[in-house]
Coordinates of C-alpha atoms in Angstrom, one line a residue:
X1152 CA 1.3 1.6 19.7
X1153 CA 0.0 -0.4 16.7
X1154 CA -2.5 -3.1 17.7
X1155 CA -5.9 -4.6 16.7
X1156 CA -7.7 -1.4 17.8
X1157 CA -5.8 0.7 15.2
X1158 CA -7.5 1.7 11.9
X1159 CA -5.3 3.0 9.1
X1160 CA -6.9 4.4 5.9
X1161 CA -4.6 4.6 2.9
X1162 CA -5.6 6.7 -0.2
X1163 CA -3.5 6.1 -3.2
X1164 CA -3.9 8.3 -6.3
X1165 CA -2.6 5.6 -8.7
X1166 CA -2.0 1.9 -8.8
X1167 CA 1.5 1.7 -7.2
X1168 CA 1.9 4.8 -5.1
X1169 CA 1.0 3.1 -1.8
X1170 CA 3.8 0.6 -2.4
X1171 CA 6.7 2.8 -3.5
X1172 CA 6.1 5.4 -0.8
X1173 CA 4.5 3.5 2.1
X1174 CA 4.5 -0.2 1.5
X1175 CA 6.9 -1.1 4.4
X1176 CA 4.9 1.0 6.9
X1177 CA 1.6 -0.4 5.7
X1178 CA 2.9 -4.0 6.0
X1179 CA 4.1 -3.2 9.5
X1180 CA 0.7 -2.0 10.6
X1181 CA -0.9 -5.2 9.2
X1182 CA 1.7 -7.4 10.9
X1183 CA 1.0 -5.8 14.3
X1184 CA -2.7 -6.3 14.0
X1185 CA -4.1 -3.0 12.7
X1186 CA -6.9 -2.9 10.2
X1187 CA -5.7 -1.3 7.0
X1188 CA -8.3 0.0 4.4
X1189 CA -6.8 0.8 1.0
X1190 CA -8.6 3.0 -1.6
X1191 CA -7.1 3.1 -5.1
X1192 CA -8.5 6.2 -6.8
X1193 CA -7.2 5.3 -10.3
X1194 CA -5.3 2.6 -12.0
X1195 CA -2.8 5.1 -13.4
X1196 CA -3.6 4.0 -16.9
X1197 CA -2.9 7.3 -18.7
X1198 CA 0.0 8.7 -16.7
X1199 CA 1.8 5.9 -14.9
X1200 CA 1.7 2.9 -17.3
X1201 CA 4.2 4.1 -20.0
X1202 CA 6.0 0.8 -20.2
X1203 CA 2.7 -1.0 -21.1
X1204 CA 1.8 1.6 -23.7
X1205 CA 5.1 0.8 -25.5
X1206 CA 3.6 -2.6 -26.5
X1207 CA 2.2 -2.6 -30.0
X1208 CA -1.6 -2.9 -30.1
X1209 CA -2.0 -2.1 -26.5
X1210 CA -5.5 -1.1 -25.3
X1211 CA -7.0 0.9 -22.4
X1212 CA -8.9 -2.1 -21.1
X1213 CA -5.9 -4.4 -21.2
X1214 CA -3.8 -1.8 -19.3
X1215 CA -6.5 -1.6 -16.7
X1216 CA -6.6 -5.4 -16.4
X1217 CA -2.8 -5.6 -15.9
X1218 CA -2.7 -2.8 -13.4
X1219 CA -5.6 -4.4 -11.4
X1220 CA -3.7 -7.7 -11.2
X1221 CA -0.5 -5.9 -10.1
X1222 CA -2.4 -4.1 -7.3
X1223 CA -3.9 -7.4 -6.1
X1224 CA -0.5 -9.1 -6.0
X1225 CA 1.1 -6.2 -4.2
X1226 CA -1.7 -5.9 -1.7
X1227 CA -1.4 -9.6 -0.9
X1228 CA 2.3 -9.3 -0.4
X1229 CA 1.7 -6.5 2.2
X1230 CA -1.1 -8.4 3.8
X1231 CA -3.9 -6.0 2.9
X1232 CA -7.3 -7.6 2.4
X1233 CA -9.6 -4.5 2.4
X1234 CA -9.1 -2.8 -1.0
X1235 CA -11.5 -0.6 -3.0
X1236 CA -10.9 0.4 -6.6
X1237 CA -12.7 3.6 -7.4
X1238 CA -11.5 3.6 -11.0
X1239 CA -11.3 7.4 -11.6
X1240 CA -9.5 8.7 -14.7
X1241 CA -6.0 9.9 -14.0
X1242 CA -3.9 12.6 -15.6
X1243 CA -5.5 14.7 -14.7
X1244 CA -7.8 13.6 -12.0
X1245 CA -11.1 15.4 -11.4
X1246 CA -12.5 15.2 -7.9
X1247 CA -15.8 17.0 -7.6
X1248 CA -18.6 17.2 -4.9
X1249 CA -20.0 13.7 -5.5
X1250 CA -16.5 12.1 -5.1
X1251 CA -15.8 14.3 -2.0
X1252 CA -19.0 13.0 -0.4
X1253 CA -17.9 9.4 -1.2
X1254 CA -14.6 9.9 0.6
X1255 CA -16.3 11.6 3.6
X1256 CA -18.6 8.6 3.8
X1257 CA -15.6 6.2 3.7
X1258 CA -13.7 8.1 6.4
X1259 CA -16.8 8.0 8.6
X1260 CA -17.2 4.3 8.0
X1261 CA -13.6 3.4 8.7
X1262 CA -13.1 6.0 11.4
X1263 CA -9.3 5.8 11.0
X1264 CA -6.9 6.9 13.7
X1265 CA -4.5 7.7 10.9
X1266 CA -4.7 8.5 7.2
X1267 CA -1.8 8.0 4.8
X1268 CA -1.9 9.7 1.4
X1269 CA -0.1 12.2 -0.8
X1270 CA 1.4 15.4 0.5
X1271 CA 0.4 18.9 -0.8
X1272 CA 3.3 19.3 -3.1
X1273 CA 4.7 16.8 -5.7
X1274 CA 6.6 18.2 -8.6
X1275 CA 5.6 16.8 -12.0
X1276 CA 2.6 15.0 -10.7
X1277 CA -0.5 17.2 -10.4
X1278 CA -2.7 14.2 -9.5
X1279 CA -0.7 13.6 -6.3
X1280 CA -1.2 17.2 -5.2
X1281 CA -4.9 17.1 -6.1
X1282 CA -5.4 14.0 -4.0
X1283 CA -3.5 15.3 -1.0
X1284 CA -5.9 18.3 -0.8
X1285 CA -8.9 16.1 -1.6
X1286 CA -8.1 13.8 1.3
X1287 CA -7.4 16.6 3.7
X1288 CA -10.7 18.4 2.9
X1289 CA -12.6 15.2 3.2
X1290 CA -11.1 14.5 6.6
X1291 CA -12.1 17.9 7.9
X1292 CA -15.6 17.6 6.4
X1293 CA -16.0 14.2 8.1
X1294 CA -15.9 15.9 11.5
X1295 CA -18.6 18.4 10.8
X1296 CA -22.1 17.9 12.1
X1297 CA -23.4 20.1 9.4
X1298 CA -22.1 17.8 6.6
X1299 CA -25.1 15.5 6.6
X1300 CA -24.7 12.2 4.8
X1301 CA -27.3 9.5 5.4
X1302 CA -26.3 6.5 7.4
X1303 CA -23.1 8.1 8.8
X1304 CA -22.0 9.8 12.0
X1305 CA -19.3 12.4 12.3
X1306 CA -15.8 11.2 12.9
X1307 CA -13.0 12.6 15.0
X1308 CA -10.2 14.3 13.2
X1309 CA -7.7 11.7 11.9
X1310 CA -4.0 12.3 12.0
X1311 CA -2.8 12.6 8.4
X1312 CA 0.6 11.8 7.0
X1313 CA 1.9 12.4 3.5
X1314 CA 4.0 10.1 1.3
X1315 CA 7.5 11.2 0.4
X1316 CA 7.2 12.4 -3.2
X1317 CA 9.3 11.0 -6.0
X1318 CA 11.3 14.2 -6.5
X1319 CA 11.8 15.0 -2.8
X1320 CA 14.1 18.1 -3.0
X1321 CA 12.3 19.6 -5.9
X1322 CA 9.0 19.2 -4.0
X1323 CA 10.4 20.9 -0.9
X1324 CA 9.8 17.7 1.1
X1325 CA 11.1 17.5 4.6
X1326 CA 11.1 14.1 6.4
X1327 CA 9.1 15.0 9.5
X1328 CA 8.5 11.4 10.4
X1329 CA 10.8 8.4 9.7
X1330 CA 9.4 4.9 10.3
X1331 CA 11.7 1.9 10.5
X1332 CA 10.5 -0.8 8.1
X1333 CA 13.4 -3.3 8.5
X1334 CA 11.1 -6.1 9.7
X1335 CA 8.8 -5.7 6.7
X1336 CA 11.2 -4.7 4.0
X1337 CA 11.1 -8.1 2.2
X1338 CA 7.4 -7.7 1.9
X1339 CA 7.8 -4.3 0.3
X1340 CA 10.3 -5.7 -2.1
X1341 CA 7.8 -8.4 -3.1
X1342 CA 5.1 -5.8 -3.6
X1343 CA 7.4 -3.6 -5.7
X1344 CA 8.2 -6.6 -7.9
X1345 CA 4.5 -7.0 -8.6
X1346 CA 4.5 -3.8 -10.6
X1347 CA 6.1 -5.0 -13.9
X1348 CA 4.6 -1.9 -15.6
X1349 CA 7.1 0.4 -13.7
X1350 CA 10.3 -1.7 -13.4
X1351 CA 12.4 1.4 -13.7
X1352 CA 11.3 2.4 -10.2
X1353 CA 12.4 -0.7 -8.3
X1354 CA 16.0 0.2 -7.9
X1355 CA 15.1 3.8 -7.1
X1356 CA 12.9 3.0 -4.2
X1357 CA 15.3 0.3 -2.9
X1358 CA 17.9 3.0 -2.7
X1359 CA 15.4 5.5 -1.1
X1360 CA 14.6 3.0 1.7
X1361 CA 18.3 2.5 2.3
X1362 CA 18.9 6.3 2.4
X1363 CA 16.1 6.8 4.9
X1364 CA 17.3 3.8 6.9
X1365 CA 20.7 5.7 7.2
X1366 CA 18.9 8.8 8.4
X1367 CA 16.9 6.7 10.9
X1368 CA 20.1 5.3 12.4
X1369 CA 21.8 8.6 12.5
X1370 CA 19.0 10.5 14.2
X1371 CA 18.0 7.7 16.6
X1372 CA 21.3 6.0 17.3
X1373 CA 19.6 2.6 16.8
X1374 CA 21.9 0.6 14.5
X1375 CA 19.2 -2.0 14.0
X1376 CA 17.4 0.3 11.6
X1377 CA 18.4 -0.7 8.0
X1378 CA 15.4 0.4 5.9
X1379 CA 12.9 3.2 6.5
X1380 CA 10.2 5.4 4.9
X1381 CA 9.7 9.1 5.4
X1382 CA 6.5 11.1 5.6
X1383 CA 5.3 14.6 6.2
X1384 CA 2.8 15.6 8.8
X1385 CA -0.4 17.5 8.0
X1386 CA -0.9 18.5 11.6
X1387 CA 1.6 19.2 14.5
X1388 CA 2.1 16.7 17.3
X1389 CA 0.0 17.6 20.3
X1390 CA 0.8 16.3 23.8
X1391 CA 2.1 17.1 27.2
X1392 CA 5.8 16.4 26.6
X1393 CA 8.5 16.2 24.0
X1394 CA 8.4 13.0 22.0

């Protein structure tokens, strides 16, 4: 159950990843009282801002400014108030020991029940694969007493869920978890509209939400499900019964 005791940490490789792949779910967590912490590792300036670079006279700093404003507008649409911009270079992203320690610290501070990030495989986007492994490793390190970081205490292992990649079939993605986002889909649409730099993806992710909504109805038998998002699981479900 999602409530005010729920902490969700979202780690997005680039500016808009959290919206395309998990915006409806994130908005649902916020709506039901959870605290959502969002970390944007990069603005996606080099690899995910092609429309902006088509403008004559464009500069790196101006692209960053535009992408920052897009993230802020999208976060507001989803109800997220806790956002950190780590401003790493993308394409390709380098995540060394210092940056690993920074994420371990963040996990120990947030102490999330769940972490939402990129899966291990994402065709044509090496940054996404790098970030998936980075977040997984940091989550494991955050639980170890031997990983000493001043001012932090070890955390329990979070559940981790992976975004559906853009090229699902090519990335061998299987929807292991489907979440109904019908109640927050208008918020996701508003957040997607904030990203003018990637207009070509709006229709694609609208269609994807409808497709996963169809799967949600078919699998559950609940005809109230119209829109949904799919995720992979990093760990198996553990419990005393089938759920």
